[in-house]
XYZ file of N, CA and C in Angstrom:
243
model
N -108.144 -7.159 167.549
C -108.750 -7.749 166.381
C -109.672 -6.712 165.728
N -109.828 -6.733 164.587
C -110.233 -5.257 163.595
C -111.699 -5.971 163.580
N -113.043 -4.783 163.624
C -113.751 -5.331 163.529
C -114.113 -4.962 161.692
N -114.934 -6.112 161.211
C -115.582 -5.969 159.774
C -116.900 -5.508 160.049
N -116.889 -4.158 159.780
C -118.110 -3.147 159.665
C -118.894 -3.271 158.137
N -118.984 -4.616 157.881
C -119.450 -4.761 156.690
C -121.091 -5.562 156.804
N -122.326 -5.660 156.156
C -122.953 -6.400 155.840
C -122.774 -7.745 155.608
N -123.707 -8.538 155.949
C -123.513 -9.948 155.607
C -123.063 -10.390 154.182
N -124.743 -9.436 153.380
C -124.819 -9.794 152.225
C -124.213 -8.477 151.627
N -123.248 -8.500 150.813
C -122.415 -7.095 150.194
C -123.948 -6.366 149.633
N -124.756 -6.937 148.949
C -125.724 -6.303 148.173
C -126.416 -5.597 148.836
N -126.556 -5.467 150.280
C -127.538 -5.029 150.902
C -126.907 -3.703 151.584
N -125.415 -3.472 151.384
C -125.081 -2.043 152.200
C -125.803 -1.355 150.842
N -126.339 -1.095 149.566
C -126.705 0.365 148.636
C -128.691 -0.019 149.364
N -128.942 -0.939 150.121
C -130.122 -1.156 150.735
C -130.360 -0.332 152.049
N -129.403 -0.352 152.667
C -128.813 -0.021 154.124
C -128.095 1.518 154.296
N -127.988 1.871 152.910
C -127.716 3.566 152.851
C -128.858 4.044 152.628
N -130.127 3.216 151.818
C -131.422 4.319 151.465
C -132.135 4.210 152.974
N -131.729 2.894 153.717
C -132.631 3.253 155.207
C -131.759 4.361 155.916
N -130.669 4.438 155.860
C -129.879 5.208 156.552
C -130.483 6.952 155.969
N -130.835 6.998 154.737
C -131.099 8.542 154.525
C -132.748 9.055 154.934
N -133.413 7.673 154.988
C -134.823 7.667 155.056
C -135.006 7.635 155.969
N -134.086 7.452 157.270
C -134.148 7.471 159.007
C -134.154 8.718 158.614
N -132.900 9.484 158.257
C -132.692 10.714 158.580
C -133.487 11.900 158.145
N -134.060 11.841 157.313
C -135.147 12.576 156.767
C -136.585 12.527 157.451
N -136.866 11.590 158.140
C -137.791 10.908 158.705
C -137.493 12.058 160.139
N -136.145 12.098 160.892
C -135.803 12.922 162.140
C -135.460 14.671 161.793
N -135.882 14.674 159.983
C -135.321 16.412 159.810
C -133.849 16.772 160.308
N -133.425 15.565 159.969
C -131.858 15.475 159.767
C -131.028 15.570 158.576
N -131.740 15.424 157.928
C -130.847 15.561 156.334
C -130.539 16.756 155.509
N -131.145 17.906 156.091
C -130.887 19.396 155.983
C -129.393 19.273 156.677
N -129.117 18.758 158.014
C -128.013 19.113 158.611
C -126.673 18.213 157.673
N -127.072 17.148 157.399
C -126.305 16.212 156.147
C -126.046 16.712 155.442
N -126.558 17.465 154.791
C -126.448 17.825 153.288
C -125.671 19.025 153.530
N -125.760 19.953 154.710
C -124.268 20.937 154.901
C -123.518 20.545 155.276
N -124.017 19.732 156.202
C -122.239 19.764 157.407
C -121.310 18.310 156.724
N -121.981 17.251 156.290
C -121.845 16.143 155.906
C -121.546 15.034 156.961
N -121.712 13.903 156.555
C -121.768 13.189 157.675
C -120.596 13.059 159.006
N -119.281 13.523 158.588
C -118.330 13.167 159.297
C -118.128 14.286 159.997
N -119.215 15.623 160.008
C -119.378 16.489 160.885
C -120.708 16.144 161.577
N -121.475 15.309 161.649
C -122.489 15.154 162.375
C -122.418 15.135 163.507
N -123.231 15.169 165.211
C -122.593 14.820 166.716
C -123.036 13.253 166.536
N -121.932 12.413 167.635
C -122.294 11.224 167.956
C -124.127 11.108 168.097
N -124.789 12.177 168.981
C -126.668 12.061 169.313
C -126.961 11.604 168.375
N -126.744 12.626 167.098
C -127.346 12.815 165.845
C -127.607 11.270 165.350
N -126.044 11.028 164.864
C -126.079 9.606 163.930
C -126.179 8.745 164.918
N -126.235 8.829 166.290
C -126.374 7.522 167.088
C -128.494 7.753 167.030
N -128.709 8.382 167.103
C -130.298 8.615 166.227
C -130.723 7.739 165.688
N -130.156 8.222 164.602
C -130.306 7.575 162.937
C -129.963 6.370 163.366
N -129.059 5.278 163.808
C -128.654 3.825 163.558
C -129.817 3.190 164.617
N -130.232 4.068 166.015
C -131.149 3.528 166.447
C -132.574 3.148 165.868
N -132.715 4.357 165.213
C -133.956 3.926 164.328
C -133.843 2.925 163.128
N -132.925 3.076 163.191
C -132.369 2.301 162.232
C -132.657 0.676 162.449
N -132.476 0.472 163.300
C -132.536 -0.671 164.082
C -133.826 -0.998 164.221
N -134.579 0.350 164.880
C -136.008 -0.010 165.340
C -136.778 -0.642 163.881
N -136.407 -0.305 162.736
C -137.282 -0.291 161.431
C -136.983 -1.632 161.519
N -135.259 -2.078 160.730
C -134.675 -3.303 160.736
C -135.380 -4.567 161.652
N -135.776 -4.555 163.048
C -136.430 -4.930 163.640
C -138.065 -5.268 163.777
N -138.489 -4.194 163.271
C -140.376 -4.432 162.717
C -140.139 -5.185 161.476
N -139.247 -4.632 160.658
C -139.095 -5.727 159.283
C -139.120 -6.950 159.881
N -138.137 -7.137 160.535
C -138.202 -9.038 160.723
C -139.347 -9.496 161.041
N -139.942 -8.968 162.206
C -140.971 -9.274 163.182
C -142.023 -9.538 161.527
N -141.935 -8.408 161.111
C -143.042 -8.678 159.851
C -143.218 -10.140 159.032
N -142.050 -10.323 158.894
C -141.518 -11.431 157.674
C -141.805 -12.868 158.263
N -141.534 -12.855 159.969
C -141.642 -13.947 160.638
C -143.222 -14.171 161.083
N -143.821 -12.681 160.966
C -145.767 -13.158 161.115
C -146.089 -14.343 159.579
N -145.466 -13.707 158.684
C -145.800 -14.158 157.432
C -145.226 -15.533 157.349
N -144.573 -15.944 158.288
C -144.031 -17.534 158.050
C -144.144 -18.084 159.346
N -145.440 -17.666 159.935
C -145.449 -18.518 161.175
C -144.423 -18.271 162.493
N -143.718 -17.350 162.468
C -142.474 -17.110 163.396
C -141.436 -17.636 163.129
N -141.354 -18.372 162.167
C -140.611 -19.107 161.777
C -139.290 -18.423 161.158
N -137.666 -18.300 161.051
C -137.019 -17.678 160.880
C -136.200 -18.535 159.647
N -136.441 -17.650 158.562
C -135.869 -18.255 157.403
C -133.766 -18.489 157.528
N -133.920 -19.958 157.287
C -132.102 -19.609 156.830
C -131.578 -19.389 155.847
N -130.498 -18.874 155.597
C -129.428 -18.407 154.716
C -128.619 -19.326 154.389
N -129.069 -19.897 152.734
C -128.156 -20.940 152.806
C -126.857 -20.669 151.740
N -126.463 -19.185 151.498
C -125.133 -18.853 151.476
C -124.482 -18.886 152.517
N -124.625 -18.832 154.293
C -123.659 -18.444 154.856
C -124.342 -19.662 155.939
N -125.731 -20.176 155.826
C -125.389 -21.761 156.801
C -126.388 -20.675 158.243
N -126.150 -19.414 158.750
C -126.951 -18.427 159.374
C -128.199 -18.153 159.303
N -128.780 -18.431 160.341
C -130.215 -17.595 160.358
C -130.378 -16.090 160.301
């Protein structure tokens, strides 16, 4: 079964590329981007970048849920928290 490497919300992958360049700039990685390009990067590298990636993605929530009590907003396009 193929997986969909897509975002929930379509609008949010041109959201999810500026964290993706702002990880990498953040690790003095984007010198190596900007020559080699991404599909020469090592697995370390971009497995890096998506971790932090994550780590940010993750303080975001934590943030959003101080601001509403812990409380976890739903999505009522897709019925998902």
């Amino acid at each position: 079964m193929p997986r969909k490497n897509r975002p929930v919300n379509p609008k949010a992958e041109d959201e999810l590329d500026s964290l993706k360049e702002e990880v990498a700039e953040e690790l003095h990685l984007d010198d190596d981007i900007e020559k080699r390009g991404w599909e020469n990067m090592t697995t370390r590298e971009v497995g890096k970048i998506g971790g932090n990636m994550i780590r940010k993605m993750i303080n975001l929530a934590e943030e959003e849920m101080d601001k509403k009590d812990g409380k976890i907003k739903k999505d009522k396009s897709t019925g998902k928290k």
